[in-house]
PDB file of C-alpha atoms in Angstrom:
ATOM      1  CA  MET K1194       0.286  -0.453  -0.124  1.00  0.00           C
ATOM      2  CA  TYR K1195       1.278   3.366  -0.945  1.00  0.00           C
ATOM      3  CA  LYS K1196       0.573   7.209  -0.354  1.00  0.00           C
ATOM      4  CA  ALA K1197       0.805  10.356  -1.865  1.00  0.00           C
ATOM      5  CA  VAL K1198       2.902  12.730   0.139  1.00  0.00           C
ATOM      6  CA  PRO K1199       3.893  16.138  -0.850  1.00  0.00           C
ATOM      7  CA  LYS K1200       7.599  17.465  -1.333  1.00  0.00           C
ATOM      8  CA  ALA K1201       9.134  20.654  -1.779  1.00  0.00           C
ATOM      9  CA  GLN K1202      12.248  21.217  -4.547  1.00  0.00           C
ATOM     10  CA  PRO K1203      15.229  20.909  -2.778  1.00  0.00           C
ATOM     11  CA  GLY K1204      17.454  23.855  -2.706  1.00  0.00           C
ATOM     12  CA  VAL K1205      14.752  26.517  -2.952  1.00  0.00           C
ATOM     13  CA  VAL K1206      13.787  29.294  -0.707  1.00  0.00           C
ATOM     14  CA  GLY K1207      10.346  28.560   0.611  1.00  0.00           C
ATOM     15  CA  GLY K1208       9.920  25.005  -1.031  1.00  0.00           C
ATOM     16  CA  GLY K1209       9.727  25.962  -4.783  1.00  0.00           C
ATOM     17  CA  GLN K1210       6.848  24.655  -5.954  1.00  0.00           C
ATOM     18  CA  ILE K1211       5.183  20.701  -4.292  1.00  0.00           C
ATOM     19  CA  LYS K1212       4.395  17.601  -6.283  1.00  0.00           C
ATOM     20  CA  TYR K1213       3.380  14.654  -5.069  1.00  0.00           C
ATOM     21  CA  TYR K1214       4.998  11.326  -4.555  1.00  0.00           C
ATOM     22  CA  ALA K1215       3.995   7.717  -3.989  1.00  0.00           C
ATOM     23  CA  SER K1216       5.290   6.522  -0.536  1.00  0.00           C
ATOM     24  CA  ILE K1217       5.058   2.963   0.948  1.00  0.00           C
ATOM     25  CA  ILE K1218       3.074   3.108   3.700  1.00  0.00           C
ATOM     26  CA  ARG K1219       4.886   0.859   6.440  1.00  0.00           C
ATOM     27  CA  GLU K1220       3.147  -1.503   8.333  1.00  0.00           C
ATOM     28  CA  ARG K1221       4.955  -2.586  11.991  1.00  0.00           C
ATOM     29  CA  PRO K1222       8.391  -4.173  11.083  1.00  0.00           C
ATOM     30  CA  VAL K1223       8.438  -7.990  11.495  1.00  0.00           C
ATOM     31  CA  GLY K1224      10.606  -9.351  14.397  1.00  0.00           C
ATOM     32  CA  ILE K1225      12.832 -12.398  14.671  1.00  0.00           C
ATOM     33  CA  ARG K1226      10.541 -14.100  16.686  1.00  0.00           C
ATOM     34  CA  LYS K1227       7.590 -14.045  14.907  1.00  0.00           C
ATOM     35  CA  ILE K1228       9.459 -15.443  12.104  1.00  0.00           C
ATOM     36  CA  ALA K1229      10.724 -18.370  14.024  1.00  0.00           C
ATOM     37  CA  THR K1230       7.236 -18.876  15.076  1.00  0.00           C
ATOM     38  CA  GLU K1231       5.944 -18.855  11.461  1.00  0.00           C
ATOM     39  CA  ILE K1232       8.414 -20.829   9.596  1.00  0.00           C
ATOM     40  CA  SER K1233       8.308 -23.275  12.759  1.00  0.00           C
ATOM     41  CA  LYS K1234       4.260 -23.794  11.781  1.00  0.00           C
ATOM     42  CA  MET K1235       5.191 -24.523   8.632  1.00  0.00           C
ATOM     43  CA  THR K1236       8.135 -26.988   9.318  1.00  0.00           C
ATOM     44  CA  SER K1237       8.022 -30.143  12.248  1.00  0.00           C
ATOM     45  CA  LEU K1238      10.634 -28.296  14.119  1.00  0.00           C
ATOM     46  CA  HIS K1239      10.346 -25.919  17.263  1.00  0.00           C
ATOM     47  CA  THR K1240      10.501 -22.062  17.524  1.00  0.00           C
ATOM     48  CA  THR K1241      13.257 -22.384  20.086  1.00  0.00           C
ATOM     49  CA  ASP K1242      15.638 -24.704  16.959  1.00  0.00           C
ATOM     50  CA  ILE K1243      14.741 -22.325  14.351  1.00  0.00           C
ATOM     51  CA  PHE K1244      15.529 -18.734  16.557  1.00  0.00           C
ATOM     52  CA  GLY K1245      19.025 -20.913  17.364  1.00  0.00           C
ATOM     53  CA  VAL K1246      19.473 -21.762  13.720  1.00  0.00           C
ATOM     54  CA  LEU K1247      18.725 -17.879  13.283  1.00  0.00           C
ATOM     55  CA  GLU K1248      20.024 -16.329  15.678  1.00  0.00           C
ATOM     56  CA  SER K1249      23.684 -18.684  15.058  1.00  0.00           C
ATOM     57  CA  PHE K1250      23.524 -17.587  11.715  1.00  0.00           C
ATOM     58  CA  LEU K1251      23.286 -14.175  12.933  1.00  0.00           C
ATOM     59  CA  ASP K1252      26.874 -14.591  14.335  1.00  0.00           C
ATOM     60  CA  ARG K1253      28.333 -16.342  11.627  1.00  0.00           C
ATOM     61  CA  MET K1254      27.267 -13.427   9.565  1.00  0.00           C
ATOM     62  CA  HIS K1255      28.809 -11.200  11.842  1.00  0.00           C
ATOM     63  CA  THR K1256      32.307 -12.804  11.561  1.00  0.00           C
ATOM     64  CA  TYR K1257      32.085 -13.496   7.607  1.00  0.00           C
ATOM     65  CA  LEU K1258      31.258  -9.826   6.557  1.00  0.00           C
ATOM     66  CA  GLU K1259      33.800  -8.437   9.693  1.00  0.00           C
ATOM     67  CA  GLU K1260      36.452 -10.477   7.400  1.00  0.00           C
ATOM     68  CA  GLY K1261      36.011  -8.343   4.516  1.00  0.00           C
ATOM     69  CA  ARG K1262      33.231 -11.473   2.921  1.00  0.00           C
ATOM     70  CA  ILE K1263      30.422 -11.256   1.191  1.00  0.00           C
ATOM     71  CA  VAL K1264      27.650 -13.981   2.359  1.00  0.00           C
ATOM     72  CA  ARG K1265      25.683 -14.977  -0.034  1.00  0.00           C
ATOM     73  CA  LEU K1266      22.148 -16.755   0.342  1.00  0.00           C
ATOM     74  CA  GLY K1267      21.382 -18.293  -2.199  1.00  0.00           C
ATOM     75  CA  ASP K1268      18.083 -17.031  -4.007  1.00  0.00           C
ATOM     76  CA  MET K1269      17.836 -14.212  -1.024  1.00  0.00           C
ATOM     77  CA  GLY K1270      20.279 -12.305  -1.991  1.00  0.00           C
ATOM     78  CA  SER K1271      24.298 -11.253  -0.994  1.00  0.00           C
ATOM     79  CA  PHE K1272      25.109  -9.400   1.741  1.00  0.00           C
ATOM     80  CA  SER K1273      28.814  -7.294   1.735  1.00  0.00           C
ATOM     81  CA  PRO K1274      30.409  -5.229   4.156  1.00  0.00           C
ATOM     82  CA  ALA K1275      31.605  -1.421   2.336  1.00  0.00           C
ATOM     83  CA  ILE K1276      33.324   1.437   4.366  1.00  0.00           C
ATOM     84  CA  ALA K1277      32.894   5.008   3.419  1.00  0.00           C
ATOM     85  CA  SER K1278      35.942   7.235   4.213  1.00  0.00           C
ATOM     86  CA  TYR K1279      37.262  10.764   3.650  1.00  0.00           C
ATOM     87  CA  GLY K1280      39.590  11.301   1.117  1.00  0.00           C
ATOM     88  CA  GLU K1281      43.125  11.986   2.302  1.00  0.00           C
ATOM     89  CA  ASP K1282      46.196  13.575  -0.944  1.00  0.00           C
ATOM     90  CA  LEU K1283      48.812  11.555  -0.144  1.00  0.00           C
ATOM     91  CA  ILE K1284      48.703   7.168   0.511  1.00  0.00           C
ATOM     92  CA  GLU K1285      49.876   7.559   3.749  1.00  0.00           C
ATOM     93  CA  ASP K1286      47.477   9.919   5.234  1.00  0.00           C
ATOM     94  CA  VAL K1287      44.894   6.842   4.575  1.00  0.00           C
ATOM     95  CA  ASP K1288      44.458   5.550   7.925  1.00  0.00           C
ATOM     96  CA  LYS K1289      41.302   4.362  10.337  1.00  0.00           C
ATOM     97  CA  ARG K1290      40.608   7.905  11.014  1.00  0.00           C
ATOM     98  CA  THR K1291      39.793   8.462   7.807  1.00  0.00           C
ATOM     99  CA  ILE K1292      37.227   5.716   7.703  1.00  0.00           C
ATOM    100  CA  LYS K1293      33.693   7.646   8.631  1.00  0.00           C
ATOM    101  CA  ARG K1294      31.612   4.617   8.495  1.00  0.00           C
ATOM    102  CA  LEU K1295      31.007   0.684   8.067  1.00  0.00           C
ATOM    103  CA  LYS K1296      28.041  -0.454   6.596  1.00  0.00           C
ATOM    104  CA  VAL K1297      25.960  -3.637   5.159  1.00  0.00           C
ATOM    105  CA  ASN K1298      24.984  -3.694   2.048  1.00  0.00           C
ATOM    106  CA  PHE K1299      22.139  -5.832   0.495  1.00  0.00           C
ATOM    107  CA  ARG K1300      21.580  -7.507  -2.942  1.00  0.00           C
ATOM    108  CA  PRO K1301      18.781  -8.814  -3.477  1.00  0.00           C
ATOM    109  CA  SER K1302      18.583 -12.140  -6.323  1.00  0.00           C
ATOM    110  CA  MET K1303      16.940 -12.202  -9.512  1.00  0.00           C
ATOM    111  CA  GLU K1304      14.567 -14.612  -7.869  1.00  0.00           C
ATOM    112  CA  LEU K1305      13.804 -12.399  -5.400  1.00  0.00           C
ATOM    113  CA  ASN K1306      14.033  -9.577  -8.095  1.00  0.00           C
ATOM    114  CA  ASP K1307      11.372 -11.029  -9.819  1.00  0.00           C
ATOM    115  CA  ARG K1308       8.994 -11.818  -7.031  1.00  0.00           C
ATOM    116  CA  LEU K1309       9.192  -8.265  -5.911  1.00  0.00           C
ATOM    117  CA  SER K1310       8.118  -7.023  -9.578  1.00  0.00           C
ATOM    118  CA  THR K1311       4.984  -8.928  -9.432  1.00  0.00           C
ATOM    119  CA  VAL K1312       3.971  -7.147  -6.003  1.00  0.00           C
ATOM    120  CA  LYS K1313       0.076  -5.127  -6.743  1.00  0.00           C
ATOM    121  CA  PHE K1314      -0.016  -1.222  -5.480  1.00  0.00           C
ATOM    122  CA  VAL K1315      -2.563  -0.018  -4.135  1.00  0.00           C
ATOM    123  CA  LYS K1316      -3.137   3.992  -3.505  1.00  0.00           C
ATOM    124  CA  GLN K1317      -4.240   4.660   0.734  1.00  0.00           C
ATOM    125  CA  ASP K1318      -7.826   5.951   0.301  1.00  0.00           C
ATOM    126  CA  VAL K1319      -7.123   9.573   2.476  1.00  0.00           C
ATOM    127  CA  GLU K1320      -5.954  12.793   0.776  1.00  0.00           C
ATOM    128  CA  PRO K1321      -1.960  13.875   1.674  1.00  0.00           C
ATOM    129  CA  ILE K1322      -1.979  16.337   3.858  1.00  0.00           C
ATOM    130  CA  VAL K1323      -0.885  20.005   2.133  1.00  0.00           C
TER     131      VAL K1323
END
């Protein structure tokens, strides 16, 4: 589900011309316990077993990302570590202090992208607030 939201023109004093853009209406986040419970209902495994596997997976993923490795999850996609840093004039000046942040990138697989391409969009029947 999506809604129309007003946005001003960036860099224009007073906002410039307002335009409306589609924006996803986000529902409540889904936690790992809910996922484990739902998987449990689909399999012969107990929720605590699934939760344990997911927690162990998270621990392994952290280790691999910390090592700078890409974690490929088949039809789901892959996670890879990335850093952003300040530019320096000399190679000797590049050290850990020049690193601004570490983040994790997710690249969905073709399978997941194909599944997402079948999503049907429904507009919310509420007028946008101006």
